[in-house]
Each structure stands twice: as C-alpha cells, then as structure tokens.
Coordinates of C-alpha atoms (C1' of nucleotides) in Angstrom, one line a residue:
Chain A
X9 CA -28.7 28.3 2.5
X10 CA -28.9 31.6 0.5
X11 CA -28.4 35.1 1.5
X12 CA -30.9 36.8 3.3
X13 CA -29.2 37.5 5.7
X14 CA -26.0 39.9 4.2
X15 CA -25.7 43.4 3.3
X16 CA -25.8 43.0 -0.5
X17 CA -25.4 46.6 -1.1
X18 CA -22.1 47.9 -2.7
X19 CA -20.1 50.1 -0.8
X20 CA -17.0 52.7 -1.7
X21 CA -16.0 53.6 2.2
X22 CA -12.0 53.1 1.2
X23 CA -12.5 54.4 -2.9
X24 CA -10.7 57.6 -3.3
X25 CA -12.3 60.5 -4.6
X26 CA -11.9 60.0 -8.5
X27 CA -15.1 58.9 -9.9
X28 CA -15.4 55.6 -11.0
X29 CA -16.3 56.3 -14.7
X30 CA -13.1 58.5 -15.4
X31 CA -10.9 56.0 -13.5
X32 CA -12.2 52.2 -12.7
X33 CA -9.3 50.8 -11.0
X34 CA -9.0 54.0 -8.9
X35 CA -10.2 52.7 -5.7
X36 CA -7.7 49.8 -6.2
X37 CA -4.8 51.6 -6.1
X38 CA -6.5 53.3 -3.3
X39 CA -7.0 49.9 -1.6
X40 CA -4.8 49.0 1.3
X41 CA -4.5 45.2 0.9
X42 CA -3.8 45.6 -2.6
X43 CA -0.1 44.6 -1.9
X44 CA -0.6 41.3 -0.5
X45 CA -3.6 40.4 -2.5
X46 CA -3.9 38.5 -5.6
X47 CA -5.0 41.5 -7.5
X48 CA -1.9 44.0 -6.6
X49 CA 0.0 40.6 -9.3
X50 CA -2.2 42.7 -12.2
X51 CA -0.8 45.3 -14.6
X52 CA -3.3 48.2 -15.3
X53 CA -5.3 46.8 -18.2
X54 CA -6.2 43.5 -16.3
X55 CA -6.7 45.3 -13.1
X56 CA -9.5 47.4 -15.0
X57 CA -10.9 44.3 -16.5
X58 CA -11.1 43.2 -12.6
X59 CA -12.7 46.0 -11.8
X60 CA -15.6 45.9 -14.6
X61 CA -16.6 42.8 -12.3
X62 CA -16.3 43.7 -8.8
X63 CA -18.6 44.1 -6.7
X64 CA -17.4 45.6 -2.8
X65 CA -19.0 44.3 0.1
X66 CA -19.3 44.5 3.6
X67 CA -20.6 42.6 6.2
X68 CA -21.0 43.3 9.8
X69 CA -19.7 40.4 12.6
X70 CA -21.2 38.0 12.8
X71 CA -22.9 37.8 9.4
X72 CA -21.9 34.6 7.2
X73 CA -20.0 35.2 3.5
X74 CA -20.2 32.1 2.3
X75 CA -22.1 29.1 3.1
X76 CA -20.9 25.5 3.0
X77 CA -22.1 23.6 0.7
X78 CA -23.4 26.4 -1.4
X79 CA -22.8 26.5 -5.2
X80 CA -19.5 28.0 -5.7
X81 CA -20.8 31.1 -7.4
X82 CA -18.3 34.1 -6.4
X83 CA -14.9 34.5 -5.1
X84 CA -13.8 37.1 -2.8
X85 CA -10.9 38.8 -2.1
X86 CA -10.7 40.6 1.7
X87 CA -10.1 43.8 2.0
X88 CA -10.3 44.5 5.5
X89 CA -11.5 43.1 8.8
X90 CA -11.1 39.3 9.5
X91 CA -13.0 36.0 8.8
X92 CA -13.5 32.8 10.0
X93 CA -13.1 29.8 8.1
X94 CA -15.4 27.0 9.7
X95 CA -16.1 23.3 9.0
X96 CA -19.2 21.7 10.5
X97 CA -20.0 18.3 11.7
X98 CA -23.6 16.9 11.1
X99 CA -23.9 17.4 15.4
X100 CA -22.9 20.8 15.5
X101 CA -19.3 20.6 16.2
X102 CA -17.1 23.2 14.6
X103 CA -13.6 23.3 13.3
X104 CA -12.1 26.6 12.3
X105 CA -9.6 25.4 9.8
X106 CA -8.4 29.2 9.5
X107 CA -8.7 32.9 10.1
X108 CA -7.9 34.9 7.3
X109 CA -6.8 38.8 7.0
X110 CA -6.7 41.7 4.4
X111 CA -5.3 40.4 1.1
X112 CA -6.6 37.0 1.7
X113 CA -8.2 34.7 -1.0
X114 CA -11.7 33.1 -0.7
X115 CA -13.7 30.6 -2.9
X116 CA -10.5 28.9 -4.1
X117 CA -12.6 25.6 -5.4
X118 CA -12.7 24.1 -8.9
X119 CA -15.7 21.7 -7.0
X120 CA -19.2 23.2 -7.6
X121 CA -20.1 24.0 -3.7
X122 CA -18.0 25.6 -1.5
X123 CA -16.3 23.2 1.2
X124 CA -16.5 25.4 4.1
X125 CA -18.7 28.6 5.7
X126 CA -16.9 31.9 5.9
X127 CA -17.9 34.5 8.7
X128 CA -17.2 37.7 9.8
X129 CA -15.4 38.0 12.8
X130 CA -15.2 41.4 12.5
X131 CA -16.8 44.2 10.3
X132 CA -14.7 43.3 6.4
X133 CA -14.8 45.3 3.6
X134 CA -14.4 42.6 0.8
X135 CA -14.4 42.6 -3.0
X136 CA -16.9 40.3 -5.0
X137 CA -16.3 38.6 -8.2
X138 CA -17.7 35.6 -10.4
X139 CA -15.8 32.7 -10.5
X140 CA -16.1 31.9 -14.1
X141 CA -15.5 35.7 -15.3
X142 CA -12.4 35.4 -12.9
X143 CA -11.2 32.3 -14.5
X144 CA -11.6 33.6 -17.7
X145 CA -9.3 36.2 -17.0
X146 CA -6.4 33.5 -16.3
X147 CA -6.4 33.8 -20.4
X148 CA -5.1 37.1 -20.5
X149 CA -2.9 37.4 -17.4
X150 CA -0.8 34.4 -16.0
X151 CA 0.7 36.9 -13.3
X152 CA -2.3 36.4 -11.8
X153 CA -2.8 32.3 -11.6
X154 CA 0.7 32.5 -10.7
X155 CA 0.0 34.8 -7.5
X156 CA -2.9 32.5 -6.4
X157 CA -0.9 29.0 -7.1
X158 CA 1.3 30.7 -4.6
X159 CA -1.0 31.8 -2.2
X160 CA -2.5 28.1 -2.9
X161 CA 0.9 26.9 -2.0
X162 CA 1.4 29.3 1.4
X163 CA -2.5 28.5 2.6
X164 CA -1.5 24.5 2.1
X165 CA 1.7 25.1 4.1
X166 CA -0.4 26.5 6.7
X167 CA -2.8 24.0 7.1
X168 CA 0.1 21.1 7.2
X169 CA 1.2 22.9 10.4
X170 CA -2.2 23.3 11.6
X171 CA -2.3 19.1 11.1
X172 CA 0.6 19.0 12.6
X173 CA -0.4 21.3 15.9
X174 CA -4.2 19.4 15.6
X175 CA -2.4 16.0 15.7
X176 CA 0.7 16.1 18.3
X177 CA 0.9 19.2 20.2
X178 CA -0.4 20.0 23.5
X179 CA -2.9 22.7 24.6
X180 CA -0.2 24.1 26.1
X181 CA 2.0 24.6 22.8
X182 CA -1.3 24.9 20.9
X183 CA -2.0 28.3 22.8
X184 CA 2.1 29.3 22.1
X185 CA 1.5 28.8 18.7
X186 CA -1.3 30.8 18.2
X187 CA -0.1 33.7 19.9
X188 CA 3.3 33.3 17.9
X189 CA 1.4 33.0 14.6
X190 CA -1.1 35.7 15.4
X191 CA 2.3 37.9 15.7
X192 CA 4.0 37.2 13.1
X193 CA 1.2 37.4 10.8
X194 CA 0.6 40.8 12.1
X195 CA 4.4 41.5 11.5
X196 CA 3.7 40.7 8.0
X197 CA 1.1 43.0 7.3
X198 CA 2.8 46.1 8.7
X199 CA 0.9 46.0 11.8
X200 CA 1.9 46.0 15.3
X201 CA 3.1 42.4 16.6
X202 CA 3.6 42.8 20.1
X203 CA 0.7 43.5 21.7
X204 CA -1.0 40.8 19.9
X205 CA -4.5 41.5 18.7
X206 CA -6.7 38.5 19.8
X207 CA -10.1 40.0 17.3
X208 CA -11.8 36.3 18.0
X209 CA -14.0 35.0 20.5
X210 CA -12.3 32.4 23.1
X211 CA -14.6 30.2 21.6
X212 CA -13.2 31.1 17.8
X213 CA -9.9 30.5 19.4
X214 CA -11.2 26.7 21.0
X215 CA -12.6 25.6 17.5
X216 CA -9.6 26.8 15.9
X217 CA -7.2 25.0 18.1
X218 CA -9.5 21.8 19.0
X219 CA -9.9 22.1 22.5
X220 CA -12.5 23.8 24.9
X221 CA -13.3 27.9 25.6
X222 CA -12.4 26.4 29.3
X223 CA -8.8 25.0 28.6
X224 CA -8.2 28.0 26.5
X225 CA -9.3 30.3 29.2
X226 CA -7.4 28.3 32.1
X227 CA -4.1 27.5 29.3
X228 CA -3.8 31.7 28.9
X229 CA -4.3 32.4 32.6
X230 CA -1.5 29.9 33.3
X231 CA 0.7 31.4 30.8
X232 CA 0.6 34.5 32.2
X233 CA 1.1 33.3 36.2
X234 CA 4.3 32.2 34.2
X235 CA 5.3 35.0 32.9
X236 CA 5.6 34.0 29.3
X237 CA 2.8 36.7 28.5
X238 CA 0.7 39.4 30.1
X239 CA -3.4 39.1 29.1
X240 CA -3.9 43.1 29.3
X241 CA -7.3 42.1 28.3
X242 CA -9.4 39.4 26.3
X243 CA -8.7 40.9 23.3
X244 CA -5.1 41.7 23.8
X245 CA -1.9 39.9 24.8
X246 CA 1.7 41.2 25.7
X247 CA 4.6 39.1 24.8
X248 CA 6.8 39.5 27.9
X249 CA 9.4 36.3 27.0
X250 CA 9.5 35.7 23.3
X251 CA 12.6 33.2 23.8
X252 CA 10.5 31.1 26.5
X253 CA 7.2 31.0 23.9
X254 CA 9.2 29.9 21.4
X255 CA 10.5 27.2 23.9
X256 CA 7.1 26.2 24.6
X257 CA 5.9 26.0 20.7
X258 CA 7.9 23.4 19.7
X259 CA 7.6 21.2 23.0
X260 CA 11.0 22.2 23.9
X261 CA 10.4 23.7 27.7
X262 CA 9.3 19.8 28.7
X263 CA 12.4 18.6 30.6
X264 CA 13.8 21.6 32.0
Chain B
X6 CA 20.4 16.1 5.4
X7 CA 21.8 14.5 2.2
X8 CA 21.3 11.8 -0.6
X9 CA 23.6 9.3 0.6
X10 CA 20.8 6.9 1.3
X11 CA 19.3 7.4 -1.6
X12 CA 19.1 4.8 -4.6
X13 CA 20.2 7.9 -7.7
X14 CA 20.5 5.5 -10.3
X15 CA 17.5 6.3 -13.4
X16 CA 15.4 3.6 -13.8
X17 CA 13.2 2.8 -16.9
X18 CA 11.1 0.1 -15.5
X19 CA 7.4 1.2 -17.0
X20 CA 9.7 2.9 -19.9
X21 CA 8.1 1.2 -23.5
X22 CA 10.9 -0.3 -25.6
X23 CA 11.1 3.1 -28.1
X24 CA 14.6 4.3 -27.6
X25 CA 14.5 7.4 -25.8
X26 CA 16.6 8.9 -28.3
X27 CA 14.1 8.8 -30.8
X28 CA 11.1 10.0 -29.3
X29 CA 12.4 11.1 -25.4
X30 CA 8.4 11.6 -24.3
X31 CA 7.8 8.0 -25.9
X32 CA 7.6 6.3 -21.9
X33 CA 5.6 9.7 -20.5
X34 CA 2.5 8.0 -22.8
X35 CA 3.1 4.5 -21.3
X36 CA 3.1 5.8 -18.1
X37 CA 0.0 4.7 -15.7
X38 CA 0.5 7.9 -13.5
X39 CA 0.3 10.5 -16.0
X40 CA -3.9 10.6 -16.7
X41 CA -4.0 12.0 -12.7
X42 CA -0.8 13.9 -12.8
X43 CA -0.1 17.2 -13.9
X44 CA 2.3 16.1 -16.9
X45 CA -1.1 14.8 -18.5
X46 CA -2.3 18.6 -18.8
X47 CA 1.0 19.1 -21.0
X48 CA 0.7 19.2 -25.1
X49 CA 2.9 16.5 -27.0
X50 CA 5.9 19.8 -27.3
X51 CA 5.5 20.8 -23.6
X52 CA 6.1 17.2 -22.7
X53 CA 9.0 16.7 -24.9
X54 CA 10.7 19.5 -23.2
X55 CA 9.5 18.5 -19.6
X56 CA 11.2 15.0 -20.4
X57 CA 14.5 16.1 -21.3
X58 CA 14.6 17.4 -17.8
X59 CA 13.1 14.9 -16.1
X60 CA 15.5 12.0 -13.9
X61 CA 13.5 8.8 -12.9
X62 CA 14.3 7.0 -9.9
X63 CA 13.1 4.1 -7.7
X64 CA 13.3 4.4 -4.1
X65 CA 13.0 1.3 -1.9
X66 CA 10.7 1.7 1.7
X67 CA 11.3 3.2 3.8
X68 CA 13.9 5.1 2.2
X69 CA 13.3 9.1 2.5
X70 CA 13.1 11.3 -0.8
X71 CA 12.9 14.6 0.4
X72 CA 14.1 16.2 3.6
X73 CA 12.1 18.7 5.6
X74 CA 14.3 21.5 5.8
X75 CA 16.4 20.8 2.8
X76 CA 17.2 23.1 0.2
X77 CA 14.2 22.6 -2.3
X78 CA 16.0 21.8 -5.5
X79 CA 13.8 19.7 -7.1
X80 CA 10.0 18.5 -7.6
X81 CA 9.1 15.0 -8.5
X82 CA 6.1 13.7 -9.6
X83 CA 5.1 10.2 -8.2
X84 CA 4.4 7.1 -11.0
X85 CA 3.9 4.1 -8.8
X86 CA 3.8 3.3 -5.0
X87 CA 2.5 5.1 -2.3
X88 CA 4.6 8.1 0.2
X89 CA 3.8 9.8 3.4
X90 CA 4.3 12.9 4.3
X91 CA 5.9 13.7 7.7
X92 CA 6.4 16.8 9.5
X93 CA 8.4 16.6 13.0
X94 CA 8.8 18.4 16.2
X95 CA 12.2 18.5 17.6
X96 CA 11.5 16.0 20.6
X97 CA 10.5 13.5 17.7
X98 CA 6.8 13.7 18.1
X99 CA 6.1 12.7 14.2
X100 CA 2.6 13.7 12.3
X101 CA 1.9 12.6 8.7
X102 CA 0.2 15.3 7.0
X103 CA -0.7 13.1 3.7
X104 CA -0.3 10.2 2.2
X105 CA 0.6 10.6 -1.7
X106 CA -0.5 8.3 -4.6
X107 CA 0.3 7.9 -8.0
X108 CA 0.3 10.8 -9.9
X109 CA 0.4 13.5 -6.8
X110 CA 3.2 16.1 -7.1
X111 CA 5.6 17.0 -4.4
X112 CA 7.8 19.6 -3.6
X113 CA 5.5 22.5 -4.9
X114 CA 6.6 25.5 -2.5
X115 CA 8.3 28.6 -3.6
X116 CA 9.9 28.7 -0.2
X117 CA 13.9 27.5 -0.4
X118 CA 13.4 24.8 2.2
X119 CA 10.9 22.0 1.9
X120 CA 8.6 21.9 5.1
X121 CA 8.3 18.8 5.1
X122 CA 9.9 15.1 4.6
X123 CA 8.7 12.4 2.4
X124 CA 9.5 8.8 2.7
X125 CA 8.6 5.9 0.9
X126 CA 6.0 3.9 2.3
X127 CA 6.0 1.2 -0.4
X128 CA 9.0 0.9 -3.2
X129 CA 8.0 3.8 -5.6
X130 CA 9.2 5.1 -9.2
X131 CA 9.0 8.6 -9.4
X132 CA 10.2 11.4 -11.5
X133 CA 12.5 14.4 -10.8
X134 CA 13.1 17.7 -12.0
X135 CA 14.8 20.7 -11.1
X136 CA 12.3 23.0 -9.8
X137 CA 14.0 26.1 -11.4
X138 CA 13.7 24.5 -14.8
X139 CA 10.6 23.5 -14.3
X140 CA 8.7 26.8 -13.1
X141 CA 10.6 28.3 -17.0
X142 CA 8.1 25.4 -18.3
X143 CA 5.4 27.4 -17.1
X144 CA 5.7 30.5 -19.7
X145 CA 4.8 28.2 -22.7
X146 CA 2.5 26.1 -20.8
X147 CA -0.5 27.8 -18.7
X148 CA -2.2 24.8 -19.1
X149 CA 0.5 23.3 -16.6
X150 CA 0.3 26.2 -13.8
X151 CA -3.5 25.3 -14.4
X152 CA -3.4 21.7 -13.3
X153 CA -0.9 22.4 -10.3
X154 CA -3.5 24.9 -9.8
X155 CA -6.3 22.4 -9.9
X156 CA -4.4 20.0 -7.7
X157 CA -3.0 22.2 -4.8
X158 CA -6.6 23.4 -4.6
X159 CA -7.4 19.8 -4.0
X160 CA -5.2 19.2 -1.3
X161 CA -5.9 22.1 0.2
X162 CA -9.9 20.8 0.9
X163 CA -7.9 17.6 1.8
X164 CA -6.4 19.1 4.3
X165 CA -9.0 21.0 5.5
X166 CA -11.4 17.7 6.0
X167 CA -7.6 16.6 7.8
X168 CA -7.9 19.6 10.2
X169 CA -11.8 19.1 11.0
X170 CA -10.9 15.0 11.7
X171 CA -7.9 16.0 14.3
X172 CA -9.6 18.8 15.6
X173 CA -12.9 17.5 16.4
X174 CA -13.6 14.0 15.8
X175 CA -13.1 11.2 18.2
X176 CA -10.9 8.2 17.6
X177 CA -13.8 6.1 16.2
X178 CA -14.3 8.3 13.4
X179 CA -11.4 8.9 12.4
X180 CA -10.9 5.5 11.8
X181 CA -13.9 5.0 10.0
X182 CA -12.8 8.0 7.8
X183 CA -9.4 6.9 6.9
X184 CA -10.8 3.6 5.5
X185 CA -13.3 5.6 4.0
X186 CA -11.1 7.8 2.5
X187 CA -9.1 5.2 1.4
X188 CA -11.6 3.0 -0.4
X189 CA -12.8 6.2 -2.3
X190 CA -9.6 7.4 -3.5
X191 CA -8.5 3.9 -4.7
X192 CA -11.9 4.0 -6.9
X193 CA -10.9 7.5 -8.1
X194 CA -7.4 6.2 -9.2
X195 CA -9.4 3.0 -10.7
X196 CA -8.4 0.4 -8.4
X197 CA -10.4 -2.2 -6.5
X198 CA -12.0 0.0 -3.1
X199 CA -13.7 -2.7 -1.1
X200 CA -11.4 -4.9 0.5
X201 CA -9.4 -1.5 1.2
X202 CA -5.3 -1.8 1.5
X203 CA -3.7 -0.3 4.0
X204 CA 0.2 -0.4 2.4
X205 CA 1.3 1.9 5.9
X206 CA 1.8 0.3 9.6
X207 CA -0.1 1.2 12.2
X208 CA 2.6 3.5 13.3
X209 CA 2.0 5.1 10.1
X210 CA -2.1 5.6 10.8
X211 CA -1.8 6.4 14.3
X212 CA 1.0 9.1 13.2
X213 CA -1.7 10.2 10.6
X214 CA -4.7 10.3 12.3
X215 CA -3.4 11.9 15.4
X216 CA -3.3 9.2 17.7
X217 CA -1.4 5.6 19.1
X218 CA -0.9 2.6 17.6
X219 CA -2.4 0.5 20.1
X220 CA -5.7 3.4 19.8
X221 CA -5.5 2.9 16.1
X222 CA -5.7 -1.2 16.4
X223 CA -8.3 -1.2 19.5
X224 CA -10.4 0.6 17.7
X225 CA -10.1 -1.2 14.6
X226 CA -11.0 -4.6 16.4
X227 CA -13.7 -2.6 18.0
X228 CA -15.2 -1.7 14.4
X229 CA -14.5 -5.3 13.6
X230 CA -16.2 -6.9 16.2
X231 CA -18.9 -4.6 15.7
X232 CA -19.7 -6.2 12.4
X233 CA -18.7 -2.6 10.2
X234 CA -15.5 -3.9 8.6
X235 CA -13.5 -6.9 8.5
X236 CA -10.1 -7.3 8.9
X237 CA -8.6 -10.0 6.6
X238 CA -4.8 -9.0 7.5
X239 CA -3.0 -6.2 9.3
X240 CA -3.0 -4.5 5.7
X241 CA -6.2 -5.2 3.9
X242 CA -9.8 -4.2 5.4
X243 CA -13.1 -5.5 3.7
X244 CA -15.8 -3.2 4.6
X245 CA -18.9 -4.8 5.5
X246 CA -21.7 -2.2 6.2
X247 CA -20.6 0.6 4.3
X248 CA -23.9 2.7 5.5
X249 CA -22.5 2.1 9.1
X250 CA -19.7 3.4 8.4
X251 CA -20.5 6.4 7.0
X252 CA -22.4 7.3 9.8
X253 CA -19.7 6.7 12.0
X254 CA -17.8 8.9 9.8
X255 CA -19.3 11.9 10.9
X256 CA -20.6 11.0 13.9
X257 CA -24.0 10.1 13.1
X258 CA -24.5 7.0 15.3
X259 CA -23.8 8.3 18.7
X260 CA -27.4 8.7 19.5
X261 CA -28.8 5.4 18.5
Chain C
dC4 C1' -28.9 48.8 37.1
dG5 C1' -30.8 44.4 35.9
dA6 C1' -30.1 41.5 31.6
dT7 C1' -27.2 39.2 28.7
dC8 C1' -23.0 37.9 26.8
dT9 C1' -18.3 36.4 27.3
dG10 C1' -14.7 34.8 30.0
dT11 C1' -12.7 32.6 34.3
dT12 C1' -12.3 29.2 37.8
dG13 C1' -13.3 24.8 40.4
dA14 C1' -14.5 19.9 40.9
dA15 C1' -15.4 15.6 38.8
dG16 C1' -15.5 12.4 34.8
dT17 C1' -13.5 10.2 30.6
dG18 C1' -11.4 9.0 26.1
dA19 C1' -7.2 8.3 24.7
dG20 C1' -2.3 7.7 26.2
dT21 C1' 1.3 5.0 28.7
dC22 C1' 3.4 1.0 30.2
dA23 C1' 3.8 -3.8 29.8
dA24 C1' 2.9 -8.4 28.3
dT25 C1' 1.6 -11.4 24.6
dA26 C1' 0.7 -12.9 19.9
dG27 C1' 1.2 -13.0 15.1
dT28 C1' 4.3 -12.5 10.8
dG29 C1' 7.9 -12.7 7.7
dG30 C1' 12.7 -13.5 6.8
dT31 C1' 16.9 -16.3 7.4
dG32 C1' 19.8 -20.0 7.7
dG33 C1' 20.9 -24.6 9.3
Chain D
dC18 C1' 11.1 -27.6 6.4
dC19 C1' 11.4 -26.0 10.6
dA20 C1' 13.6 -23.2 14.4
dC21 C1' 14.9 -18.9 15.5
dC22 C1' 14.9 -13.9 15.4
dA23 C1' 13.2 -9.4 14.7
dC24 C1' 9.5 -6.8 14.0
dT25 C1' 4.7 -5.5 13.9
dA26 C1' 0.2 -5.8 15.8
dT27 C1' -3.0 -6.9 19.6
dT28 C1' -4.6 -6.8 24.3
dG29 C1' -4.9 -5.5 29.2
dA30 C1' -4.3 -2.5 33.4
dC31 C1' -3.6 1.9 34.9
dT32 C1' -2.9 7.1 34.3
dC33 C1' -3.7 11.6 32.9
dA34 C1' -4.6 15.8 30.0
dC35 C1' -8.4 17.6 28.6
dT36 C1' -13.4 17.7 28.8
dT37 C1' -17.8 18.3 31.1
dC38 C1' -20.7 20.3 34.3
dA39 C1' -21.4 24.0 37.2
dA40 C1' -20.8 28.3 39.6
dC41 C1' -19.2 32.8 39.4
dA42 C1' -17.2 37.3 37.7
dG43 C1' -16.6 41.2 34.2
dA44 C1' -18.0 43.6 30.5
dT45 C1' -21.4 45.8 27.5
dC46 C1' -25.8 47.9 26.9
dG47 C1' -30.4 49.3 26.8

DNA sequence: CGATCTGTTGAAGTGAGTCAATAGTGGTGG
DNA sequence: CCACCACTATTGACTCACTTCAACAGATCG
C-alpha cells in the first residue's frame, strides 16, 4: 500500500486571491466547509498555525486517500466532494461503514495504521495535515479537541444507527433510511434536500447498506411503483410522500 | 421514562475504609475500574473535584440505567459488572449496539436526549455525574477531554468492525468473532480469556450480533461439534483451536 | 456506432428466520 | 432433599427475504 497512485500535488482551486505569504489563513476563510469543519472551532492565531501545515489535495473518483492498514501518518479534513469509507474482508467483501461530506473528519486514530480505506466517490478537494503536528496543537487550543470529541461523538451516534439498521431492519426500511438520511444531511449543509442527490454507485449504496446492487435496484423501483418516491434518474430521487417514508423507516407501514 | 425502578441509594462497596471526609478521592485510588477509565487521566486535584460530584450506585440485572430518549442529565462511568447497550425500533425489534465493561463511559453526547438505553446485564457499581458539571471539569483538565477523546475514538473503530460483522459476514463468523472479541478484551482488562464468559443470554448475542437465538445456539453447537470451541455451560466457552477460529473470523475457511 | 459500464429485471437457490416441541437450569417451598 | 415452576437454551421442520445467476437495457464515450 503507498501512494502511487494520487495526485500529490497541492492545489488552490477554492484560495481567494490574497497571496498566501501576506495572508496564510486566507484561503480558509475563503473555504466553504469551514463552518462545519473542525478547523472553523480555531481563533485566528491557531488557524495560521494550521495553515503553516496544510497541505490541499485533490483527488479524482475513484482514487483511494487512505489505505487500510497504512501507518496513520496524516489526517484530513474534506473540503469538497464525497468519500467512501470501506472495510474489507480477506475475500473481497466490502462494507462501507460511511460516506462522508465537506467538513468531515478523517484519520481520527490514536492506533498506528489506519482501520479503514477512504475513496473518492467524487472529485474532493481536501486539506492534508500530520497527525502528530495536529496533536500538538491540542496544547494551544482546546476549542479545537473539543470540536472533534464532538464530531467523535456525532460519527459514533451515526454508526450505532447504522448497527442498528445493519442488524434489524429490512431492505425495504434500509433503502427509507438512506434516502431520509441522504436528505437530511443535505438539509444540514445548506443544500437542496428534496431531490435527493444519490453521488454513489448502486453498488456504494449495496456495501453500505449490506445487501446486493440487485435488491437495491429492485427495493427503489418498488418504492417508486408505490409512490413513496420518484427515481428521476440513477443519480437522483424525488421525495413524493415524506410522511409514508418515514412510516416505512422505522417499520411502522407493516400492518396497515 | 423515569427512575422509579431504579436502586438511588450511594453505595460504597469497593470504597477503602478512609472516611470520605478526609480525603473524598481516597476510594477513586482503590478503585479497579479507574487504570481503563477516563478518571485515571485526572491529576490528584482534578479528581478531588470530580469526586465531590460524583454519586455511586449499584444497579441490580436487568434493571435499566439510562433511557433512550431521556433527557441526558448525567454520565456515569462503569466500576464493576458488565451493561448492554440497546437501541429499539418502535415495533420492538431490539439491537444491542455494545456491550460495556469496567471502566467504559456512558452517556457522552452533547445532544439533550440519550440515543440509546442501557441496562444492566450483570449487578453493576457505577458512578454518576451531572454532565453539565462535568463538561466545567474540562477547562482545568485537557488531559480529561483527551482520554474521552482517546476512548470515543475507540469505540468508534469498534463500531466500525460492528458495522462490517452485520453488514457482511455470515452467521458463522459472527459467532466466532464475538467469542473472539470477547476473550481479547477480557485479556486487555487483565482477566482470564480462554474459557471465555458470556455474562449475556442468548437473547442478548442474537440481539447483538444481528440474528435469533435459536441461530445464535445452532451455530454455537455447530462450532462445538466441530471441535473449535467448547461449551462447558450456556455462559462460559473454552476455545479449543484458536487458529480455527480466527480463520472463521474473517471468513478464511470457506474454501478448504 | 460498437464497446464498456452501470443499472434493471427475471428465475431459481439458500442461509437464516419462524413456529413448535423438548430439554436443561435455577429458585422456592413443602 | 426433592418436587414443582418459570425461565433459558437446544433442536427440528418448514418458510421466506434476500442472494445468486443470468439476461437484458440504458447511458457514456471514443
């Protein structure tokens, strides 16, 4: 595992005109995930201590970020585009434990090797740092450690329902879920929620959910015979009866 | 959702005979739970103050301790026993998202509802404290954010290897893992890990691991009469070809 | 306008679930 | 100490939701 493979070369496609030497933490301020990031938690001083050791990245789909099992070197923050988060079995079966979006966290680990591979699913713009120089600024500014315990604390909340989807529900409320999620997240960010952006592959969406590209495919057709949704293509789904997803989320359409 | 059921009185079983009012911290250094829990990142004046706020209480099984949905109020840190965690779906379709030993924290969200309900699995002595006055602790004390930190990072891979067992593994190995998991995090905690105790029902593993009860004991007689474990009682396992086993774990031996 | 992906649909198979009976296990009281 | 009860665990027969295997359709692209 190394990185052959990735665009190592910096780029400044969203830095604002100011030149770096009269301003460092210009293109921050310019950033737009800055507010739901870990780094938008930093006064000005730390924020151009952060910058003195970023390095921006980007990476085209499907290129790989981070490679399981790979010392632990860097941590990254995204800035735009999504990622997969991927577990892999010794056989080649795959579990996407998450996606993640602008303002996202990776390389959380106090463990010397990362536990899981990240990917692009899309073109990201990301921001590189080195762990330890990162930790090391934990001295100086607790904001920060406190905005990533939290994070730490919403990503862990996450994954319970994940376990909780994973271990009891159906394909059916699987697929609700997803769509649900996908919007709301997507509320959260600003963006638009209703026509649901689906950036993943159906078989992202399969390893994500643990079931097969085929019972996704055949799950989303059926929703929308239903009427619960409208696919207005494979990328994109309408939300025609939000009450009636909800319903079927929670298992709570089963008796009628 | 209340405390009706629940056993409020303080208890001072594993306190040392030093009065508390003479040195209130006194039974935090006799405490067995404290070298893995985050109290034991705290300096002799951080812990002084953390005790003062601290109530101890016992809970007998299988009374609950925290109700998903409740207003989150407190955190507790557990000393002795084992808990699960339980999330459900409103048809009453249960998943336990964790099982918690001595020393692991709960009730770290800075949500106002807990997601999540814990229940005592064995009798258990635990510690309380009001989250608000706790998260004040955190100004003198980085060392404490570190730790909780350290340890929702820890989960958080837990819960990803959770995610990749429910999502993609087979029945088979997800028993193997649990005893696996099992036997390595009693050596971690410094307690015997070959014949492996399973304090939880089978109720309690199937709910767990995703699957039935009568899955979750077929398969263990299966492993059994396969020669990989043995199984001396309904609660203690002895494993028998640990190599085996591992290979099961991650689906190694389905060629032969 | 073929080639190659990605996604959809159909038919058949299967691992785990459901339903049901039986067997341990531990606690209680006579 | 044993008989009884309540509860937990095991085992068997059958079912089914999802997978597997396979064919086809749509989209993207040189």
């Amino acid at each position: 595992m190394n990185d052959q493979t990735i665009t190592d070369t910096p780029l400044h496609a969203y830095r604002v005109s100011t030149p770096p030497d009269i301003d460092p933490a210009a293109h921050c301020h310019a950033c737009s995930a800055r507010f739901h990031a870990f780094c938008g938690a930093l006064n000005d001083e730390a924020l151009i201590r952060l910058s003195a050791m970023t390095t921006e990245m980007r990476f085209r789909a499907p290129q790989t970020i981070i490679y399981e099992d790979d010392s632990a070197e860097h941590a990254y923050n995204l800035c735009s585009g999504v990622v997969r988060v991927t577990k892999m079995l010794p056989d080649g079966r795959r579990q996407i434990t998450g996606f993640l979006f602008p303002g996202d966290f990776m390389g959380l680990t106090h463990k010397d090797a990362y536990g899981y591979s990240v990917e692009a699913v899309t073109d990201v713009d990301l921001c590189r740092f080195p762990r330890d120089r990162l930790m090391s600024l934990f001295e100086e500014s607790p904001e920060m450690e406190r905005k990533l315990l939290a994070m730490a604390t919403d990503e862990l909340s996450s994954a319970q329902e994940q376990i909780l989807l994973l271990g009891r529900k159906t394909a059916r409320e699987r697929l609700a879920s997803f769509i649900l999620k996908l919007s709301r997240m997507a509320n959260g960010r600003g963006e638009q929620g209703d026509p649901v952006a689906l950036p993943m592959s159906r078989a992202d969406i399969a390893d994500f959910l643990g079931l097969t590209i085929e019972t996704v495919s055949r799950t989303l057709t059926k929703l929308g015979k239903e009427g619960l949704i409208h696919l207005e293509n494979a990328h994109s789904v309408r939300i025609l009866r939000k009450d009636k997803l909800e319903d079927v989320e929670v298992g709570a359409d089963r008796d009628q």
